């Protein structure tokens, strides 16, 4: 895989940007070919075997022979460990799309999250991702100037637990319910304080392999069970605009990005830990 140029045919139109601003999400055309995705999946498996070709461990990982095969596999910062996954996480087309959607001059990597939702073997098992807003986990950032690009490694629909979005929820502020690990998604919905005049609806994001969905850091999203018989693999590339600063909020101090700022409250997240995907030409 060698993508150094922006694939301009994949960039959002003005209408697409308006859709994102209104709904809080947008889905790109196919960006990654099947050949690229096959290679990415091979490298995903290397990471699960603990083979870190770049010589650095991810922040956290799921390891073959050690961790629960029925659980959702979540690896934070796989780009530290593997060159192919690093190239994916820093893809320039993904960066250029994020810049357009966020109306930003620069887009940097916040962190990546390699995901693997195993096929459910019995009704008792579940590897749901509960309804959540990413920004609730990123309180070390001052403002929600962040966006996630979710790369589908397979065709995805409700049968293999595709992502689902709550349209307009990025306009609702931080809500009382947000838990990535919660398995009972129906009770989460019942408890959610939806603002007056708004309605909680959910939209399944059905995509072809190689398409990328984008959602704002305040957009509520989650995903259900994978009943397809095959694993569902993806990468969530969490991105920030270049002016994102460290808040120093106590609630955000547990995040590894806060730790790497080492007390520099009010400063931008800048340096090798947060590589640039896109910078506008001046
Ligand atoms: Fe998320």
Short mmCIF file of C-alpha atoms and ligand atoms in Angstrom, two decimals, residues 132 134 215 221, ligand 1:
data_model
loop_
_atom_site.label_atom_id
_atom_site.label_comp_id
_atom_site.label_asym_id
_atom_site.label_seq_id
_atom_site.Cartn_x
_atom_site.Cartn_y
_atom_site.Cartn_z
CA UNK A 132 -21.36 6.72 23.38
CA UNK A 134 -16.20 9.92 21.73
CA UNK A 215 -18.54 11.22 12.68
CA UNK A 221 -22.92 6.00 17.96
FE1 LIG B 1 -16.58 5.75 19.31
#
